Amino acid sequence: MLPLLPFVKICKIITKRNYVLKFLKEYMPFYKNYKKEIFFAIIGMFLVSISTAATAYLVKPVLDKIFIEKNIHLLYLLPLAIILAYFFKGIGSILQQYYVSYIGEDIVRQIRDKFLKHILSFDLNYFKTTHSGELVSRIINDINRIQGAVSHSLANLLRDVLMAVFLLGVVVYQNPKLAFFALVILPFIIYPVSIISKKLKKLSKEAQKQTAKLNKHLSEIFKNIETIKAFNAKKYEIKKFEELNLKYLKINLKTIRTQAILIPVLETLTASIAAVVIIVGGKEVIDGEMSVGAFFSFMTALFMMTDPIRRIANTYSRFQDAIAANERLKEIFNLKPEINSGNEKLNSIEKIEFKNVSLKYGDKKALKNINYTAVKPKIIGLVGDSGGGKSSFVSMIERFYDASEGEILINDKNIKNYDIFSLRDKIAYIPQNVHIFNDTIAANIAYGREINEEKIIEALKKANLWNFVKNLENGIYSVLNEGGSNLSGGQRQRIAIARALYKEPDVLILDEATSALDNKSEKVIMDSILNLKNKLVFIVAHRLNTIENTDEILVFKNGEIVCKGKKEELLKNCEEFKKLYSKS
Ligand SMILES: Nc1ncnc2c1ncn2[C@@H]1O[C@H](COP(=O)(O)OP(=O)(O)OP(=O)(O)O)[C@@H](O)[C@H]1O
């Protein structure tokens, strides 16, 4: 009983800290859809394990019957049996490889889809405060790490456990007493392995963090390449990158060192088993209690067992890597968006009312006690000092942010009651920074909707871009570069305006949408917009001439609407507007 005590203790430690089981339990629901694949993979595993045990078992008749008893019939039969054993092992291996890969690839595909869907439900604020490189690193690197664990590592683990069990069967069958001596030492292998694995898990988490930092830094460099070149900041960026890269190397080397310790530890411990077996088994063979064939079959099976056991240890460390990746993914999966959709479908927007609305970004109050009602049709201009709150005001209509105090009503009902998809469907928002997709002009304008050529041309005309597009070789099917780098700033803005008009929204929001245009182009576009029928239009502008013909002008200062009215009225009674007017 005494030698079993450490074994019991080790089992307790392993089950108590069994992150692997916890990890696999989380992924169990995915496996439900792969009954057929799992069936074939398990058949494969059994074939591999049984054939391996059979090859070890065959050592006994080969030695005893052929070499000692000199049985001529078995001389031809036994090699055939060995070939068959390897043949079935091969078939099993193919089955396992294919079906296991299939399961792993498909689960990972589902996780990627689920992850992106989840992330896209987050509030705008999340994206403003989280680096895109970090998110890409999670979607690509972390999920790939999990792929290995949920497919090959799991299958190899099962196969190796099966193989170890069958080989153990051979060992016990050949000599139970000798097996007892050999196996008493086995638990001593598990304990150091579990300690090293724990360290590997920690290191792996650090390495993943460092990879994300490298990605983040690289994507920042490529995104801001113009600024880097213009400010001669190449050396500065390279230095920053080198520091991160060096840290990454150090962590990886530490991981490699720790991994490298694992194998020698295992091998030394295995050698001690061999020593015990030779002493005890050799004595039995000398005393005639055991045949030479049985001894070598025993030894073969025992040494063959070290392979699956060593692989189990390796797989265990690979699991640590996947578990660390999984924890990082879970951090994001556990986040919930603060802005949630309502249930009521919104068919049209007739009226928007801000009732005592305040908006805070963290501790900073960007809007204070705003009261304003707009009824369709109306065109509203928003002006004021930089940082006055104009963009915040319009972005709340899309529910990019919810009111910290007060409420916004659409058609007299709280905006939060409405299905957010139907709400945004009725609004077209042209942000300060226009985004152009690497696709055709038509696809950029219809963005996410079906392409109707006539409507596209009409939108391009209203956005004063048709004369440019019609002269392009491929017209509306000309491909735009990522970020619109083959367009001028003004053309990019006009694409965005055409995109918004194509949507035929009830509410059109232009947030500095014409700032890059020359006066002539802007006038053509503003005329198109002023002629739009039955819409609510919000135009944020720094240039006062952009909004001078609107139905109403709102003047923002320090998060408040300080005046509102037509240009002529404001010029008479609004000091703030007069100041802005004199500056323009
Ligand atoms: N996402 C954000 N997180 C934290 N603070 C923000 C955020 N967006 C805006 N702010 C702050 O809120 C205030 C109002 O900003 P907002 O962009 O609404 O002003 P604006 O009138 O549109 O300015 P501009 O004319 O310069 O575009 C500013 O002080 C700004 O620094």
CSV table of N, CA and C and ligand atoms in Angstrom, one decimal, residues 125 128 361 364 366 385-392 401 432 542, ligand 1:
chain,number,residue,atom,x,y,z
A,125,ASN,N,-17.8,52.6,-28.4
A,125,ASN,CA,-16.8,53.0,-27.4
A,125,ASN,C,-15.7,51.9,-27.2
A,128,LYS,N,-13.3,52.2,-29.9
A,128,LYS,CA,-12.5,53.4,-29.8
A,128,LYS,C,-11.4,53.2,-28.8
A,361,TYR,N,-18.7,60.8,-21.1
A,361,TYR,CA,-17.7,59.8,-21.6
A,361,TYR,C,-16.9,59.6,-20.3
A,364,LYS,N,-16.2,62.6,-18.1
A,364,LYS,CA,-16.3,63.9,-18.8
A,364,LYS,C,-17.7,64.1,-19.4
A,366,ALA,N,-20.0,65.6,-21.9
A,366,ALA,CA,-19.9,66.1,-23.3
A,366,ALA,C,-21.2,66.9,-23.6
A,385,ASP,N,-18.0,75.9,-31.2
A,385,ASP,CA,-16.6,75.7,-31.0
A,385,ASP,C,-16.2,74.2,-31.1
A,386,SER,N,-15.0,73.9,-31.4
A,386,SER,CA,-14.5,72.6,-31.4
A,386,SER,C,-14.7,72.0,-30.0
A,387,GLY,N,-15.2,70.8,-30.0
A,387,GLY,CA,-15.4,70.1,-28.6
A,387,GLY,C,-16.7,70.6,-28.0
A,388,GLY,N,-17.5,71.3,-28.7
A,388,GLY,CA,-18.8,71.8,-28.1
A,388,GLY,C,-19.8,70.8,-27.9
A,389,GLY,N,-19.7,69.6,-28.6
A,389,GLY,CA,-20.7,68.6,-28.4
A,389,GLY,C,-21.5,68.2,-29.6
A,390,LYS,N,-21.2,68.8,-30.8
A,390,LYS,CA,-22.1,68.6,-32.0
A,390,LYS,C,-22.1,67.1,-32.4
A,391,SER,N,-20.8,66.5,-32.5
A,391,SER,CA,-20.8,65.1,-33.0
A,391,SER,C,-21.4,64.2,-32.0
A,392,SER,N,-21.2,64.5,-30.7
A,392,SER,CA,-21.9,63.7,-29.6
A,392,SER,C,-23.4,63.7,-29.8
A,401,TYR,N,-24.1,56.1,-28.6
A,401,TYR,CA,-24.0,56.3,-27.2
A,401,TYR,C,-25.5,56.5,-26.6
A,432,GLN,N,-17.0,62.1,-39.8
A,432,GLN,CA,-15.9,63.0,-40.1
A,432,GLN,C,-14.9,62.2,-41.0
A,542,HIS,N,-18.2,73.5,-39.7
A,542,HIS,CA,-17.4,74.6,-39.2
A,542,HIS,C,-17.6,75.8,-40.0
B,1,LIG,N1,-15.4,58.8,-27.4
B,1,LIG,C1,-15.0,59.8,-26.6
B,1,LIG,N2,-14.5,59.5,-25.4
B,1,LIG,C2,-14.2,60.5,-24.5
B,1,LIG,N3,-14.4,61.9,-24.8
B,1,LIG,C3,-15.0,62.2,-26.0
B,1,LIG,C4,-15.3,61.2,-26.9
B,1,LIG,N4,-15.8,61.8,-28.0
B,1,LIG,C5,-15.8,63.1,-27.7
B,1,LIG,N5,-15.3,63.3,-26.5
B,1,LIG,C6,-15.2,64.6,-25.8
B,1,LIG,O1,-16.5,65.2,-25.7
B,1,LIG,C7,-16.5,66.6,-26.0
B,1,LIG,C8,-17.4,66.9,-27.2
B,1,LIG,O2,-16.9,66.3,-28.3
B,1,LIG,P1,-17.6,66.3,-29.7
B,1,LIG,O3,-16.8,65.5,-30.7
B,1,LIG,O4,-19.1,66.0,-29.6
B,1,LIG,O5,-17.5,67.9,-30.1
B,1,LIG,P2,-17.7,68.6,-31.5
B,1,LIG,O6,-18.5,69.8,-31.2
B,1,LIG,O7,-18.3,67.7,-32.5
B,1,LIG,O8,-16.2,69.0,-31.8
B,1,LIG,P3,-15.5,69.1,-33.3
B,1,LIG,O9,-16.2,70.3,-33.9
B,1,LIG,O10,-14.1,69.4,-32.9
B,1,LIG,O11,-15.7,67.9,-34.0
B,1,LIG,C9,-15.0,66.9,-26.4
B,1,LIG,O12,-14.5,67.6,-25.2
B,1,LIG,C10,-14.4,65.6,-26.6
B,1,LIG,O13,-13.0,65.6,-26.2
